[in-house]
PDB file of C-alpha atoms in Angstrom:
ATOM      1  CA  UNK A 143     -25.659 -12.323  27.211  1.00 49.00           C
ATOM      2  CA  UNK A 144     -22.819  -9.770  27.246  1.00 51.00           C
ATOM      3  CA  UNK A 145     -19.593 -10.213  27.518  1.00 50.00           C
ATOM      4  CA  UNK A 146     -16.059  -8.870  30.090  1.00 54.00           C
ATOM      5  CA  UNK A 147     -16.343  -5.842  27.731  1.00 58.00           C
ATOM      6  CA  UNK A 148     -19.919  -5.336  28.240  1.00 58.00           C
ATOM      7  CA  UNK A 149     -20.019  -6.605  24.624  1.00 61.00           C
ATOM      8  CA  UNK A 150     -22.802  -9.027  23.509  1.00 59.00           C
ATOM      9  CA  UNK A 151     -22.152 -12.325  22.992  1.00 58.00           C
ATOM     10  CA  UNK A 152     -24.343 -14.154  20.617  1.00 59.00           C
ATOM     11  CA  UNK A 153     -24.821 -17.684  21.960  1.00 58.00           C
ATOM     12  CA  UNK A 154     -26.168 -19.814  18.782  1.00 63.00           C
ATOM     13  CA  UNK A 155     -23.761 -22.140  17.394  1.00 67.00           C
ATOM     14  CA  UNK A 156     -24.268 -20.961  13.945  1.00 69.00           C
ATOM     15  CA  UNK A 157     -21.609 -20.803  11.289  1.00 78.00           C
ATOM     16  CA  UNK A 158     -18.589 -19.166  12.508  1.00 80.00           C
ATOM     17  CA  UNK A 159     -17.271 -15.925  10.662  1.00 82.00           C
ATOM     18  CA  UNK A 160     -13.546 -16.192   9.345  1.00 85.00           C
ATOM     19  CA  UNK A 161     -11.290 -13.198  11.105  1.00 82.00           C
ATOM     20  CA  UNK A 162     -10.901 -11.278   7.108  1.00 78.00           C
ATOM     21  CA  UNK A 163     -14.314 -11.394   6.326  1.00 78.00           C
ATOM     22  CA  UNK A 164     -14.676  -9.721   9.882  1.00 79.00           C
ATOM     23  CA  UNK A 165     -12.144  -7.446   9.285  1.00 73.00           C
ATOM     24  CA  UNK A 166     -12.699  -6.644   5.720  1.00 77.00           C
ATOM     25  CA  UNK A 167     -15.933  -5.535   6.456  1.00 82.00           C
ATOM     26  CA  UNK A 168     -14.701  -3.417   9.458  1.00 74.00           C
ATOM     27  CA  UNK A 169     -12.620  -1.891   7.079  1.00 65.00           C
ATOM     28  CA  UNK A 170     -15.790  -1.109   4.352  1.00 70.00           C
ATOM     29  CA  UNK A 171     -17.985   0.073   7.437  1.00 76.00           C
ATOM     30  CA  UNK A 172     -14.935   2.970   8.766  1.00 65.00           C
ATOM     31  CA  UNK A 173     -14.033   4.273   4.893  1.00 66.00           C
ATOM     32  CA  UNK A 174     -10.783   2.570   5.438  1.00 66.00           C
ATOM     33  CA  UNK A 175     -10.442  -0.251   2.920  1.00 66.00           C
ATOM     34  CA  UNK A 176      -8.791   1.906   0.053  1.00 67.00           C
ATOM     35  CA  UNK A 177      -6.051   3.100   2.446  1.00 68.00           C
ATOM     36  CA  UNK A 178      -5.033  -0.471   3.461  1.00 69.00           C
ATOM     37  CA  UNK A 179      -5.127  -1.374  -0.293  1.00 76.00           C
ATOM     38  CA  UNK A 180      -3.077   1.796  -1.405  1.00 77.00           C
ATOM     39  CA  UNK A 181      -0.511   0.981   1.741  1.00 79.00           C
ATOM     40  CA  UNK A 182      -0.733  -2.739   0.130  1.00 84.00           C
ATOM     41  CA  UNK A 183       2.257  -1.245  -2.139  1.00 88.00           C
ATOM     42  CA  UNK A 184       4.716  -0.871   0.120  1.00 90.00           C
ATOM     43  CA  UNK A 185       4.906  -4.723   0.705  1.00 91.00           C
ATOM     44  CA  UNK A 186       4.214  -5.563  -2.840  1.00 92.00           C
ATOM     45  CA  UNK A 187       6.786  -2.804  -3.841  1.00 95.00           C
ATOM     46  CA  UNK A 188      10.047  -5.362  -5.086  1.00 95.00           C
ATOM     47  CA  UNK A 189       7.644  -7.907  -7.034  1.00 94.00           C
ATOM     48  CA  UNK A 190       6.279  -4.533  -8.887  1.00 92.00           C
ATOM     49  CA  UNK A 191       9.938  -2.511  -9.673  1.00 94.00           C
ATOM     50  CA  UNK A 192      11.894  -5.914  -9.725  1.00 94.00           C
ATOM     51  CA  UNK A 193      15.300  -6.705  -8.164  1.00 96.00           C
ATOM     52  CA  UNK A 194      17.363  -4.124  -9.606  1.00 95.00           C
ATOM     53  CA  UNK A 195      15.338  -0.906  -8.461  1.00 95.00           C
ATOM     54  CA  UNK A 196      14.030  -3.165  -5.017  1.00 96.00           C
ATOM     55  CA  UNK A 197      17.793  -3.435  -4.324  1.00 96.00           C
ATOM     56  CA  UNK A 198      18.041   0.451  -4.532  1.00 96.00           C
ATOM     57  CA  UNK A 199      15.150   1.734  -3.268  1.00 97.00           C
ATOM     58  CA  UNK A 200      12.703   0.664  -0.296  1.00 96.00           C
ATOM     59  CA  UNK A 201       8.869   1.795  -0.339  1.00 96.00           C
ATOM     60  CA  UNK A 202       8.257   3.879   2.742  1.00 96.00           C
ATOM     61  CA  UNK A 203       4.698   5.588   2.942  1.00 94.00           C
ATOM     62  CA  UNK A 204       1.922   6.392   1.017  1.00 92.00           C
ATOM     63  CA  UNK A 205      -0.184   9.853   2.009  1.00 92.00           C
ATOM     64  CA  UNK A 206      -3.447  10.083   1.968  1.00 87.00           C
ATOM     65  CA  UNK A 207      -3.411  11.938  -1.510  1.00 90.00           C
ATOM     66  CA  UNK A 208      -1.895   9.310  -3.345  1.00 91.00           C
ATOM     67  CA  UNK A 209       1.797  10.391  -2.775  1.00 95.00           C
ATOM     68  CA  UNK A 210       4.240   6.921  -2.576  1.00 95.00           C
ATOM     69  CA  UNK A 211       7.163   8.322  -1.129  1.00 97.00           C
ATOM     70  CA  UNK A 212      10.466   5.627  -1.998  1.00 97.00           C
ATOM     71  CA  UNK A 213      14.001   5.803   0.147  1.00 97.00           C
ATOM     72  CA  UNK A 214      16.599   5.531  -2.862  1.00 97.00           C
ATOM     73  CA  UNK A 215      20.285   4.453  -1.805  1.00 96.00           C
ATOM     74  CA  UNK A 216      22.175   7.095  -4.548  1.00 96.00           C
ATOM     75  CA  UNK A 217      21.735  10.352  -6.090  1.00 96.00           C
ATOM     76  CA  UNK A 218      22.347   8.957  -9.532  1.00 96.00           C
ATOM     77  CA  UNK A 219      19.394   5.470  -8.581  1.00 96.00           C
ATOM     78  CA  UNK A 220      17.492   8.853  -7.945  1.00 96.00           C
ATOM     79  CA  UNK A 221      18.191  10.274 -11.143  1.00 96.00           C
ATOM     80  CA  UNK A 222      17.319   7.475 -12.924  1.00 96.00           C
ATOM     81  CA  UNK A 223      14.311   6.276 -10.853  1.00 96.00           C
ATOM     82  CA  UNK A 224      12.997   9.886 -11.783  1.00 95.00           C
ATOM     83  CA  UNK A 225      13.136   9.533 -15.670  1.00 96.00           C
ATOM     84  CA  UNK A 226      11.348   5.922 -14.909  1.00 95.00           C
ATOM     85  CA  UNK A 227       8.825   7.127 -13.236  1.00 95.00           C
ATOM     86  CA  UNK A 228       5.600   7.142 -15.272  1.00 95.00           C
ATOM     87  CA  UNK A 229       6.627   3.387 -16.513  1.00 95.00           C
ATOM     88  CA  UNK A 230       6.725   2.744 -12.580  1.00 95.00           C
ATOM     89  CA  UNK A 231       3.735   4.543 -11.882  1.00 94.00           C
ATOM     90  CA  UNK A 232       1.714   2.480 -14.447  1.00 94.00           C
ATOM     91  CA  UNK A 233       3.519  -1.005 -12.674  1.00 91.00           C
ATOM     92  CA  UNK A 234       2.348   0.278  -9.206  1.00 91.00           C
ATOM     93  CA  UNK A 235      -1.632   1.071 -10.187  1.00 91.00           C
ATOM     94  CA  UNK A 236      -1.991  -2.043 -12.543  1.00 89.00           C
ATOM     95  CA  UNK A 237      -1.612  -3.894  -9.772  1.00 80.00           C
ATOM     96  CA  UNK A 238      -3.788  -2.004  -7.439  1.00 75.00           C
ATOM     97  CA  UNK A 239      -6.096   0.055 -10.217  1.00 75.00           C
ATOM     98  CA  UNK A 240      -8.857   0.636  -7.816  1.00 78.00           C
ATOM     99  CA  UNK A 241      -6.936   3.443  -5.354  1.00 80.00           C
ATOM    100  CA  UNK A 242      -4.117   5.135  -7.954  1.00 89.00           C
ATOM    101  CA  UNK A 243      -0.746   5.975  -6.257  1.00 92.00           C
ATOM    102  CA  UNK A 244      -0.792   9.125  -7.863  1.00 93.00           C
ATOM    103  CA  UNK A 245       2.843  10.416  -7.547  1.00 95.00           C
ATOM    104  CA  UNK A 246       5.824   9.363  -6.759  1.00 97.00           C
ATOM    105  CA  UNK A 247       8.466  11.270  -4.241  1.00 97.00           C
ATOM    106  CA  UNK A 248      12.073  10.024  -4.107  1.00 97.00           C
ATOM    107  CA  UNK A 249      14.069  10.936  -0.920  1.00 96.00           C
ATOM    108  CA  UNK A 250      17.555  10.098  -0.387  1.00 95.00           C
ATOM    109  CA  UNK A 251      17.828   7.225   2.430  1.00 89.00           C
ATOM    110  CA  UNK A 252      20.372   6.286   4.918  1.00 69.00           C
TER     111      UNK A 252
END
């Protein structure tokens, strides 16, 4: 039986496949799973630096190569941030050791 989208439609009533187990192994199949866990820092980004630096700073991106680029609010949170970096860089990939943020690149936000 197919489907509107010309998609088939199985039409057993066997067990019934949860949407992240779909997606999750969508994600395997395209190469894309270590990108969504890499990215997975920018939410997790104030429970890893804690309040002080979350209240400065705001995760924005991550590249492709690893590069977690951070908006900070000052020059002298940049400073700062910059001689912390390593210690943050070890927070960051303990929590998400299987795709290494491998750098960190502070910008000056708005």
């Amino acid at each position: 039986m197919a489907g509107a989208a010309g998609v088939a439609v199985p039409n057993d009533k066997g067990p019934a496949e949860s949407l992240s187990d779909v997606l999750r192994r969508y994600l395997d199949e395209k190469g894309l799973a270590p990108r969504v866990e890499q990215a997975a820092v920018l939410d997790a980004w104030p429970d890893l630096v804690g309040p002080a630096v979350a209240a400065a700073t705001r995760a924005l991106a991550v590249a492709a190569d690893g590069t977690l680029f951070v908006g900070v609010r000052t020059p002298a949170w940049m400073a700062e941030l910059a001689m912390m970096e390593r210690e943050i860089l070890v927070a960051v990939n303990r929590a998400s050791p299987r795709v290494p943020i491998s750098r960190i690149r502070w910008q000056l936000a708005s």
